[in-house]
Structures are given as structure tokens and as C-alpha cells.
Short mmCIF file of C-alpha atoms in Angstrom, two decimals:
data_model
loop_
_atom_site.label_atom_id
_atom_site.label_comp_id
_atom_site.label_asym_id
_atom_site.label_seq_id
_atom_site.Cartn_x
_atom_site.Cartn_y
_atom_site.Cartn_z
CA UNK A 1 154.66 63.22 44.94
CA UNK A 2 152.14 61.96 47.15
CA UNK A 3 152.66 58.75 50.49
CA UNK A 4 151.09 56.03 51.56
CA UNK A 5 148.28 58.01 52.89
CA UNK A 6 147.44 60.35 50.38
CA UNK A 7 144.55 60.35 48.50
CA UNK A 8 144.68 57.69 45.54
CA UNK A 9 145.40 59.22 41.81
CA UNK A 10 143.27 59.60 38.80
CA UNK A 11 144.38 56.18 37.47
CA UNK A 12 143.28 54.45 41.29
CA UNK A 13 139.52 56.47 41.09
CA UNK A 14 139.41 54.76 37.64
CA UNK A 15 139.91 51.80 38.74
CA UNK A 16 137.85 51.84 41.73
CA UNK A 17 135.30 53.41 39.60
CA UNK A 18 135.56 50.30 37.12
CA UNK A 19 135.44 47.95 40.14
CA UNK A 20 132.46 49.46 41.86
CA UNK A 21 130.51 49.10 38.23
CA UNK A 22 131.06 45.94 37.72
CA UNK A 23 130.44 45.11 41.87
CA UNK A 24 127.64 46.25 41.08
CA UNK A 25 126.70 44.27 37.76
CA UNK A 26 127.55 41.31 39.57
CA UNK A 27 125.35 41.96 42.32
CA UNK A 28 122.50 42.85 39.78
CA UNK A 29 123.23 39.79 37.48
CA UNK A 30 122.81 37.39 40.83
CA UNK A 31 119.48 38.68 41.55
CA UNK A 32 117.90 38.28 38.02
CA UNK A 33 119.63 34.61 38.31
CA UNK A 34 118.22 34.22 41.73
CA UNK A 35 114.72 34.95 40.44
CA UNK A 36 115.31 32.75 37.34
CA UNK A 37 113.43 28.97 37.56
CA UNK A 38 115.45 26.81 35.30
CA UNK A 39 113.04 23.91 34.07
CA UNK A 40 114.10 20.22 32.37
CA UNK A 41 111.68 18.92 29.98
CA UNK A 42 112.47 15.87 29.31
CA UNK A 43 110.05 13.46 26.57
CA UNK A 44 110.34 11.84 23.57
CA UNK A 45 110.05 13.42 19.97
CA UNK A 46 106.18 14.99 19.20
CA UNK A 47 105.83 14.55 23.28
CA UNK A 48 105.21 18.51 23.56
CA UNK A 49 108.01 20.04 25.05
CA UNK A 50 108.18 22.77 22.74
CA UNK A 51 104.27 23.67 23.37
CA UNK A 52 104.57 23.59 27.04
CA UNK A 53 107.03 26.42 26.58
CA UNK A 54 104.81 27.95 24.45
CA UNK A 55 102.45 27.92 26.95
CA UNK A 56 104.04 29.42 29.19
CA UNK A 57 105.12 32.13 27.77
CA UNK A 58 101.43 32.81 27.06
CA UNK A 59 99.90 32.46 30.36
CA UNK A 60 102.33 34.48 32.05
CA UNK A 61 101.82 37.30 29.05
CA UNK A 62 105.53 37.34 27.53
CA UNK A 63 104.15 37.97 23.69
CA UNK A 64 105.99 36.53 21.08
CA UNK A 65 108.43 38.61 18.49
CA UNK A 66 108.46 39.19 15.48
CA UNK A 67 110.54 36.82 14.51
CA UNK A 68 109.41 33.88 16.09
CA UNK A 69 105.95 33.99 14.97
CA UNK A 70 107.41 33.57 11.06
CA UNK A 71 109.49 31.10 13.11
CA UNK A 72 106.32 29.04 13.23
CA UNK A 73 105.20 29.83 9.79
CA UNK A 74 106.64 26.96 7.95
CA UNK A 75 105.30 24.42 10.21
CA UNK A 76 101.99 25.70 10.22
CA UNK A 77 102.04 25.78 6.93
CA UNK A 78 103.41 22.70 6.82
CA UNK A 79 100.28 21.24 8.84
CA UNK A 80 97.67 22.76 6.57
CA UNK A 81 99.06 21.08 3.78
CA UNK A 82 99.27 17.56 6.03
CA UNK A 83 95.70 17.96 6.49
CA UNK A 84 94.55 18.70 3.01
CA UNK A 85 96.70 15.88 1.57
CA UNK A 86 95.27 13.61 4.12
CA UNK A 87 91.54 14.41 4.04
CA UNK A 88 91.91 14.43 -0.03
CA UNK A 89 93.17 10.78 0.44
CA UNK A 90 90.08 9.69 2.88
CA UNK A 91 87.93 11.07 1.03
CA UNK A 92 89.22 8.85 -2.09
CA UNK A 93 89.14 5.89 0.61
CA UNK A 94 86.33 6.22 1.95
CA UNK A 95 84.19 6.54 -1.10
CA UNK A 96 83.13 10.14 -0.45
CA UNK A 97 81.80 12.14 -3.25
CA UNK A 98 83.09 15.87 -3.38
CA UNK A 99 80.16 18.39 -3.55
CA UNK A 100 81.68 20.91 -5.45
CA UNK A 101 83.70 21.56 -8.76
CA UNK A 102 86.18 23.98 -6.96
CA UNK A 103 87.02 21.30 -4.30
CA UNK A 104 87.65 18.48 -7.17
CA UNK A 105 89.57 20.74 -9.33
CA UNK A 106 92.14 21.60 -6.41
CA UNK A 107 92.72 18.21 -5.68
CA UNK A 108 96.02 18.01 -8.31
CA UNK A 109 96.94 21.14 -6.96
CA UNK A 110 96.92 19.86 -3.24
CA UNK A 111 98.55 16.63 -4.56
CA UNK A 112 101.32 18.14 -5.94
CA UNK A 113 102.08 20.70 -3.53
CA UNK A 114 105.72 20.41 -1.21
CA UNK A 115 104.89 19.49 2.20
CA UNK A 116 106.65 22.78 3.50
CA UNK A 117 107.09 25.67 2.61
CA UNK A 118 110.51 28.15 4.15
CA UNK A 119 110.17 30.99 6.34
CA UNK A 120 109.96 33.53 3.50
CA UNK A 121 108.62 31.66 0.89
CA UNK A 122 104.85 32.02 -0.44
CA UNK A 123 102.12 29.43 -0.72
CA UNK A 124 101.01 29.77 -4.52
CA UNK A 125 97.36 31.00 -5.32
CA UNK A 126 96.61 27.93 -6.68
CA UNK A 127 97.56 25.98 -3.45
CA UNK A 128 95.69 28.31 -1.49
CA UNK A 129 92.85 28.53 -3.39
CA UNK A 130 92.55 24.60 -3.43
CA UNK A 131 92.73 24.62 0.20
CA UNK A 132 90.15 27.09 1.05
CA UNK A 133 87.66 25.59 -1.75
CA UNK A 134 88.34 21.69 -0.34
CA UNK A 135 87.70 23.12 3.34
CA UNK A 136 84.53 24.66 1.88
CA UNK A 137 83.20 21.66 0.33
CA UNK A 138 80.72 19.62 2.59
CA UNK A 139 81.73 16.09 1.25
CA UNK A 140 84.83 17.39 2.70
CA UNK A 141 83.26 18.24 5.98
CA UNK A 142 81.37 14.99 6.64
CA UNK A 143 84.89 13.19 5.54
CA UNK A 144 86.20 15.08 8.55
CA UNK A 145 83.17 13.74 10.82
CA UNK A 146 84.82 10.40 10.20
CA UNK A 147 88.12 11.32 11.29
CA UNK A 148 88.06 8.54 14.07
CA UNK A 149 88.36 6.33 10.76
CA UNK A 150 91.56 7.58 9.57
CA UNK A 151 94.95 9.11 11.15
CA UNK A 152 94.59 13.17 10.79
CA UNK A 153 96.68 15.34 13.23
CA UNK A 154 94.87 16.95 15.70
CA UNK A 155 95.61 20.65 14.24
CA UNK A 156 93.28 20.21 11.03
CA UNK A 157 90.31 22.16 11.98
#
């Protein structure tokens, strides 16, 4: 039977012990949060919100995960394909002759080609094949010279 001025029971340690950890989580929690900027980006759709981030967490060296860089798989993907579709289309526009067979034998395979593909899912041979050969081709390459002349997103190099 102890009094009021005892020393506290196993239960009371415990519980001081509980309250002294999580003191101290508190106190450890506040300073991350006090070193912690907290940023608004505000902008409008395409504006580059999303890259600034990027950016940052490049610059100050925070590499990216696994996971996020098949995060931007599908839209870089998605770009490539944007570009070929759109440079196959000048070039019909603009009158310029392809210089090879490989490049004008992709161009149904470009054509018909989804304009994304999913995380996990594979860009067919033929697709990729097409691309690399209509890159390769210079009628392709001086159609790209005259980019100024037609709307091609600024990733297509």
C-alpha cells in the first residue's frame, strides 16, 4: 500500500514513459514542420506547375523512385507518339518527300497507333520500329527544320 508520496507504480512509469515518447515525437515532428517551406503554385492547365516541382526536386538532389519514373512513362510515351503523328502529317502538308523506304512503310503503323500507352503496357515493335526509322529519315529531319511552320510540342527532339 503505498501514500501520496510514494514513488508512482508500474502502471504510472508506463504512462509517463508513453507520455515522455510521444513529448518527444511532438517536439521532433515541430521541428521537421518548422524546417518545411510550403509553396502555392498557382497557373492554368499546361502552365508548368508540375515541372517546377520537378525541378526542384532535381536541383536540390532528391532523386526520383522507382515508381514515379514509370509514373512518367505513359506521358512520355505519350509525347513521342504526338510528335511522330504530327511530323508524319507536315510532312504530307508540306509536300516533303520521305528519303527512305523504312520511314514510308512506318507511316500506317504511326497512324494507327493509340496516343498512350498505360504504365505497364508495351509499345509494339512495329510502333517502335516506325518511330526510330521516321526519326532517321532526313526528309523527316528537314520537315523538323520547318517546325516554326506547324504546331509541334516543344519535347519532339
Amino acid at each position: 500500500m503505498g501514500n501520496c508520496f510514494g514513488s508512482p507504480s508500474g502502471v504510472d512509469k508506463e504512462a509517463r514513459s508513453k507520455h515522455q515518447d510521444i513529448e518527444r515525437q511532438l517536439k521532433a515532428d515541430k521541428a521537421e514542420l518548422e524546417r518545411s517551406v510550403k509553396l502555392l503554385l498557382l497557373g492554368s492547365g499546361e502552365s508548368g506547375k508540375s515541372t517546377i516541382l520537378k525541378q526542384f526536386k532535381l536541383i536540390h538532389g532528391v532523386p526520383y523512385t522507382d515508381s514515379e519514373r514509370m509514373s512518367f512513362r505513359p506521358a512520355i510515351l505519350g509525347n513521342l507518339l504526338a510528335g511522330g503523328k504530327t511530323l508524319v502529317d507536315a510532312m504530307e502538308r508540306l509536300n516533303i518527300p520521305y528519303e527512305t523506304q523504312e520511314a514510308q512503310r512506318g507511316i500506317d503503323a504511326i497512324r494507327a497507333a493509340p496516343n498512350a500507352y498505360g504504365e505497364g503496357e508495351d509499345v509494339p515493335k512495329g510502333v517502335s520500329d516506325a518511330m526510330q526509322a521516321l526519326w532517321a529519315d532526313p526528309g523527316v529531319q528537314a520537315c523538323f527544320k520547318r517546325s516554326a511552320e506547324f504546331q509541334l510540342i516543344d519535347s519532339c527532339q
